Amino acid sequence: MCRYWRLFRGGYLKDLSYLIDNGIKVALVYGDRDYACNWIGGEAVSLAVNYSHASDFAAAGYANISVNSSYVGGMVRQFGNFSFSRVFQAGHEVPAYQPETAYEIFRRALFNLDIATGQEDTAKNDSFATIGLPDTWSIKDTPHETKEHICYTLASSSSCTDEQLQSIIDGSALISKYILVDNYTLGQFPGLATAGNESGNGSGSGNGNGGNESGNDDNDSSATIVAMSSGMWFLIAVTVMATTGV
């Protein structure tokens, strides 16, 4: 929801305040690897909701979200029917990264259970508050190793490095099926090696069908792909200029 805050004058802070004060359960859930809807901004929003127990919410500590007997999926601050959760190692769309954690948060909120353990009935105890750390800045996760990526020329601005874009523009890149061929992509898609060689030499059997035509459908299709990719150079050049300010 974070991307829509500015669509309406005043945002949703007053709406959230109204909902919470009228007994509606509100659970703000953010992944700590989400760069589109950053959890730091989400936490700031949670503390900015000016409802009747805002000070009690701010005074509550962060507790572990015990998803099951062996796994902690994040940390939560909660008072009554309002909670803010930071989910570990989750990017945009938390359920895609931490499905069980997301499910448990949803289930517990829906059935009036505390987010941290799922054991406390928050309908019977409307002053329930989590106990723990005042913030989660001390909680550090080990960064994931940066994986090699695939330069897909139809989405070059988001999938290709500056060096890869330059190699496409100056014609030194080998492209097959819209994918820039390098050691990583050859490892992922071994067939690109054959497709690249066939498309690059332009040779054919010349037997019958119009002189230099190959007679091999795969060869023709690969050559077409490379020809089409060369036609995208202008688009890629515009993308480079737009992103670099040239």
Short mmCIF file of C-alpha atoms in Angstrom, two decimals:
data_model
loop_
_atom_site.label_atom_id
_atom_site.label_comp_id
_atom_site.label_asym_id
_atom_site.label_seq_id
_atom_site.Cartn_x
_atom_site.Cartn_y
_atom_site.Cartn_z
CA MET A 1 0.00 0.00 0.00
CA CYS A 2 3.00 2.30 0.49
CA ARG A 3 3.13 3.39 -3.15
CA TYR A 4 -0.39 4.80 -2.93
CA TRP A 5 0.06 7.11 0.06
CA ARG A 6 0.20 10.21 -2.13
CA LEU A 7 -2.82 9.42 -4.29
CA PHE A 8 -5.14 11.01 -1.79
CA ARG A 9 -4.68 14.27 0.08
CA GLY A 10 -3.71 13.58 3.68
CA GLY A 11 -2.84 9.94 3.10
CA TYR A 12 -4.35 7.17 5.22
CA LEU A 13 -3.14 8.08 8.71
CA LYS A 14 -6.52 9.44 9.80
CA ASP A 15 -8.28 6.46 8.25
CA LEU A 16 -6.01 4.05 10.12
CA SER A 17 -6.61 5.93 13.34
CA TYR A 18 -10.37 5.71 12.84
CA LEU A 19 -10.25 1.99 12.11
CA ILE A 20 -8.09 1.14 15.11
CA ASP A 21 -10.16 3.23 17.52
CA ASN A 22 -13.29 1.49 16.28
CA GLY A 23 -11.98 -1.97 17.04
CA ILE A 24 -10.85 -2.95 13.53
CA LYS A 25 -7.68 -5.06 13.51
CA VAL A 26 -4.82 -3.38 11.63
CA ALA A 27 -1.56 -5.21 10.94
CA LEU A 28 1.21 -3.43 9.02
CA VAL A 29 3.61 -6.00 7.54
CA TYR A 30 6.90 -5.07 5.86
CA GLY A 31 9.78 -7.15 4.55
CA ASP A 32 13.23 -5.93 5.51
CA ARG A 33 14.59 -6.55 2.00
CA ASP A 34 11.80 -4.56 0.36
CA TYR A 35 13.25 -1.56 -1.45
CA ALA A 36 9.89 -0.48 -2.91
CA CYS A 37 8.10 -0.20 0.44
CA ASN A 38 10.92 0.10 2.94
CA TRP A 39 10.27 -1.19 6.47
CA ILE A 40 11.89 1.89 8.00
CA GLY A 41 9.23 4.07 6.42
CA GLY A 42 6.59 1.55 7.46
CA GLU A 43 7.72 1.76 11.06
CA ALA A 44 7.60 5.56 10.89
CA VAL A 45 4.04 5.37 9.56
CA SER A 46 3.01 3.05 12.39
CA LEU A 47 4.34 5.51 14.96
CA ALA A 48 2.64 8.42 13.19
CA VAL A 49 -0.88 6.97 13.48
CA ASN A 50 -2.42 9.31 16.03
CA TYR A 51 -5.06 7.10 17.62
CA SER A 52 -6.19 6.93 21.24
CA HIS A 53 -3.46 4.49 22.33
CA ALA A 54 -0.63 5.80 20.14
CA SER A 55 1.62 6.36 23.17
CA ASP A 56 0.96 2.83 24.42
CA PHE A 57 1.79 1.42 21.00
CA ALA A 58 5.04 3.42 20.85
CA ALA A 59 5.98 2.19 24.34
CA ALA A 60 5.51 -1.47 23.39
CA GLY A 61 8.68 -3.39 22.65
CA TYR A 62 9.57 -5.65 19.72
CA ALA A 63 9.01 -9.38 20.26
CA ASN A 64 10.01 -12.32 18.08
CA ILE A 65 7.41 -13.62 15.66
CA SER A 66 7.53 -17.32 16.53
CA VAL A 67 6.13 -18.91 13.39
CA ASN A 68 6.49 -22.44 14.73
CA SER A 69 8.48 -24.27 17.40
CA SER A 70 11.81 -23.68 15.63
CA TYR A 71 11.52 -20.65 13.37
CA VAL A 72 11.45 -16.90 14.05
CA GLY A 73 10.14 -15.05 11.00
CA GLY A 74 10.60 -11.48 12.16
CA MET A 75 9.80 -9.05 14.95
CA VAL A 76 6.59 -7.30 15.89
CA ARG A 77 5.45 -4.33 17.96
CA GLN A 78 1.83 -4.64 19.02
CA PHE A 79 -0.66 -2.99 21.31
CA GLY A 80 -4.21 -4.30 21.29
CA ASN A 81 -5.53 -4.59 17.76
CA PHE A 82 -2.69 -2.66 16.08
CA SER A 83 0.67 -4.15 15.08
CA PHE A 84 3.73 -3.46 12.97
CA SER A 85 5.83 -6.41 11.78
CA ARG A 86 9.29 -6.47 10.26
CA VAL A 87 9.62 -9.78 8.41
CA PHE A 88 13.15 -11.03 7.96
CA GLN A 89 14.64 -11.62 4.50
CA ALA A 90 11.43 -10.70 2.66
CA GLY A 91 11.28 -8.44 -0.34
CA HIS A 92 8.29 -6.78 -1.96
CA GLU A 93 5.18 -8.96 -1.52
CA VAL A 94 6.13 -10.66 1.76
CA PRO A 95 4.18 -13.93 1.17
CA ALA A 96 6.33 -14.69 -1.88
CA TYR A 97 9.46 -14.75 0.31
CA GLN A 98 8.14 -15.86 3.71
CA PRO A 99 4.85 -17.68 3.05
CA GLU A 100 4.44 -19.38 6.43
CA THR A 101 5.34 -16.23 8.35
CA ALA A 102 2.91 -14.17 6.27
CA TYR A 103 0.19 -16.77 6.75
CA GLU A 104 0.67 -16.86 10.52
CA ILE A 105 0.56 -13.06 10.79
CA PHE A 106 -2.65 -13.01 8.76
CA ARG A 107 -4.24 -15.89 10.69
CA ARG A 108 -3.36 -14.48 14.09
CA ALA A 109 -4.60 -11.00 13.24
CA LEU A 110 -7.82 -12.39 11.78
CA PHE A 111 -8.63 -14.53 14.83
CA ASN A 112 -7.71 -11.95 17.49
CA LEU A 113 -4.44 -13.61 18.49
CA ASP A 114 -1.21 -11.84 19.28
CA ILE A 115 1.13 -11.70 16.29
CA ALA A 116 4.23 -12.78 18.22
CA THR A 117 3.05 -16.15 19.55
CA GLY A 118 -0.55 -16.72 18.54
CA GLN A 119 -1.33 -17.62 22.15
CA GLU A 120 -2.81 -14.42 23.59
CA ASP A 121 -6.44 -13.49 22.90
CA THR A 122 -6.33 -9.78 22.07
CA ALA A 123 -10.14 -9.55 22.01
CA LYS A 124 -10.28 -10.46 25.70
CA ASN A 125 -7.18 -8.45 26.53
CA ASP A 126 -7.46 -5.26 24.50
CA SER A 127 -4.49 -3.74 26.33
CA PHE A 128 -2.12 -6.51 25.31
CA ALA A 129 1.36 -5.16 24.54
CA THR A 130 4.48 -6.86 23.29
CA ILE A 131 7.56 -6.70 25.48
CA GLY A 132 11.07 -6.46 24.10
CA LEU A 133 13.54 -4.24 22.31
CA PRO A 134 12.61 -0.57 21.72
CA ASP A 135 13.68 -0.92 18.09
CA THR A 136 15.13 -3.54 15.74
CA TRP A 137 18.24 -1.75 14.52
CA SER A 138 20.45 -4.21 16.39
CA ILE A 139 18.99 -7.12 14.40
CA LYS A 140 21.28 -7.74 11.44
CA ASP A 141 20.82 -10.44 8.85
CA THR A 142 23.62 -11.96 6.81
CA PRO A 143 23.30 -10.49 3.31
CA HIS A 144 22.54 -12.95 0.57
CA GLU A 145 25.28 -13.55 -1.93
CA THR A 146 24.83 -11.45 -5.03
CA LYS A 147 23.94 -13.81 -7.82
CA GLU A 148 24.84 -13.43 -11.44
CA HIS A 149 22.01 -12.03 -13.50
CA ILE A 150 20.73 -12.49 -17.00
CA CYS A 151 20.83 -9.55 -19.39
CA TYR A 152 17.51 -9.80 -21.18
CA THR A 153 17.50 -7.26 -23.98
CA LEU A 154 13.74 -6.76 -24.01
CA ALA A 155 14.10 -5.43 -20.45
CA SER A 156 17.59 -4.05 -20.78
CA SER A 157 17.18 -1.08 -18.45
CA SER A 158 16.37 -3.33 -15.49
CA SER A 159 18.38 -6.46 -16.28
CA CYS A 160 21.63 -5.33 -17.92
CA THR A 161 24.68 -3.63 -16.46
CA ASP A 162 26.17 -0.50 -18.04
CA GLU A 163 28.97 -2.61 -19.52
CA GLN A 164 26.49 -5.04 -21.05
CA LEU A 165 24.44 -2.19 -22.50
CA GLN A 166 27.57 -0.71 -24.04
CA SER A 167 28.55 -4.06 -25.57
CA ILE A 168 25.09 -4.29 -27.15
CA ILE A 169 25.35 -0.76 -28.53
CA ASP A 170 28.84 -1.19 -30.00
CA GLY A 171 27.92 -4.57 -31.50
CA SER A 172 30.40 -6.70 -29.55
CA ALA A 173 27.71 -8.60 -27.63
CA LEU A 174 26.43 -11.96 -28.78
CA ILE A 175 22.66 -12.11 -28.33
CA SER A 176 20.51 -15.19 -28.73
CA LYS A 177 16.79 -15.36 -28.04
CA TYR A 178 17.03 -11.82 -26.62
CA ILE A 179 19.56 -13.01 -24.01
CA LEU A 180 23.11 -11.68 -23.90
CA VAL A 181 25.35 -14.73 -24.11
CA ASP A 182 28.12 -14.94 -21.48
CA ASN A 183 29.62 -17.63 -19.23
CA TYR A 184 26.72 -17.45 -16.77
CA THR A 185 23.91 -17.66 -19.31
CA LEU A 186 25.72 -20.48 -21.12
CA GLY A 187 25.77 -22.38 -17.85
CA GLN A 188 22.05 -21.77 -17.33
CA PHE A 189 21.03 -22.34 -20.95
CA PRO A 190 23.59 -24.54 -22.76
CA GLY A 191 21.55 -24.35 -25.95
CA LEU A 192 22.51 -20.70 -26.35
CA ALA A 193 26.01 -21.76 -27.45
CA THR A 194 24.66 -23.59 -30.48
CA ALA A 195 22.11 -20.92 -31.25
CA GLY A 196 24.75 -18.21 -30.99
CA ASN A 197 27.19 -19.98 -33.32
CA GLU A 198 24.50 -20.68 -35.86
CA SER A 199 23.20 -17.15 -35.84
CA GLY A 200 26.62 -15.56 -35.98
CA ASN A 201 28.14 -17.17 -39.08
CA GLY A 202 25.19 -16.72 -41.43
CA SER A 203 26.32 -19.70 -43.50
CA GLY A 204 23.97 -22.26 -44.97
CA SER A 205 23.91 -25.38 -47.06
CA GLY A 206 22.73 -23.65 -50.22
CA ASN A 207 21.04 -26.82 -51.36
CA GLY A 208 18.10 -25.89 -53.48
CA ASN A 209 16.07 -23.40 -51.55
CA GLY A 210 17.33 -20.08 -52.82
CA GLY A 211 21.11 -20.12 -52.77
CA ASN A 212 22.38 -19.25 -49.31
CA GLU A 213 19.33 -20.29 -47.35
CA SER A 214 20.22 -22.83 -44.71
CA GLY A 215 17.18 -25.05 -44.94
CA ASN A 216 17.31 -25.38 -41.14
CA ASP A 217 14.42 -23.73 -39.28
CA ASP A 218 16.53 -23.29 -36.15
CA ASN A 219 19.22 -21.46 -38.09
CA ASP A 220 16.71 -19.13 -39.70
CA SER A 221 15.01 -18.37 -36.41
CA SER A 222 18.30 -17.66 -34.64
CA ALA A 223 19.45 -15.33 -37.40
CA THR A 224 16.15 -13.52 -37.19
CA ILE A 225 16.56 -13.10 -33.45
CA VAL A 226 19.96 -11.51 -33.83
CA ALA A 227 18.67 -9.24 -36.57
CA MET A 228 15.78 -8.19 -34.38
CA SER A 229 18.06 -7.58 -31.41
CA SER A 230 20.22 -5.27 -33.50
CA GLY A 231 17.11 -3.28 -34.24
CA MET A 232 16.74 -2.63 -30.51
CA TRP A 233 20.06 -0.78 -30.24
CA PHE A 234 18.39 2.58 -30.63
CA LEU A 235 15.95 1.79 -27.83
CA ILE A 236 18.80 0.65 -25.57
CA ALA A 237 20.81 3.78 -26.41
CA VAL A 238 17.86 5.94 -25.43
CA THR A 239 17.57 3.96 -22.19
CA VAL A 240 21.24 4.51 -21.40
CA MET A 241 20.98 8.24 -22.06
CA ALA A 242 17.86 8.48 -19.91
CA THR A 243 19.41 6.64 -16.97
CA THR A 244 22.81 8.33 -17.13
CA GLY A 245 21.56 11.82 -17.94
CA VAL A 246 23.58 12.03 -21.15
#
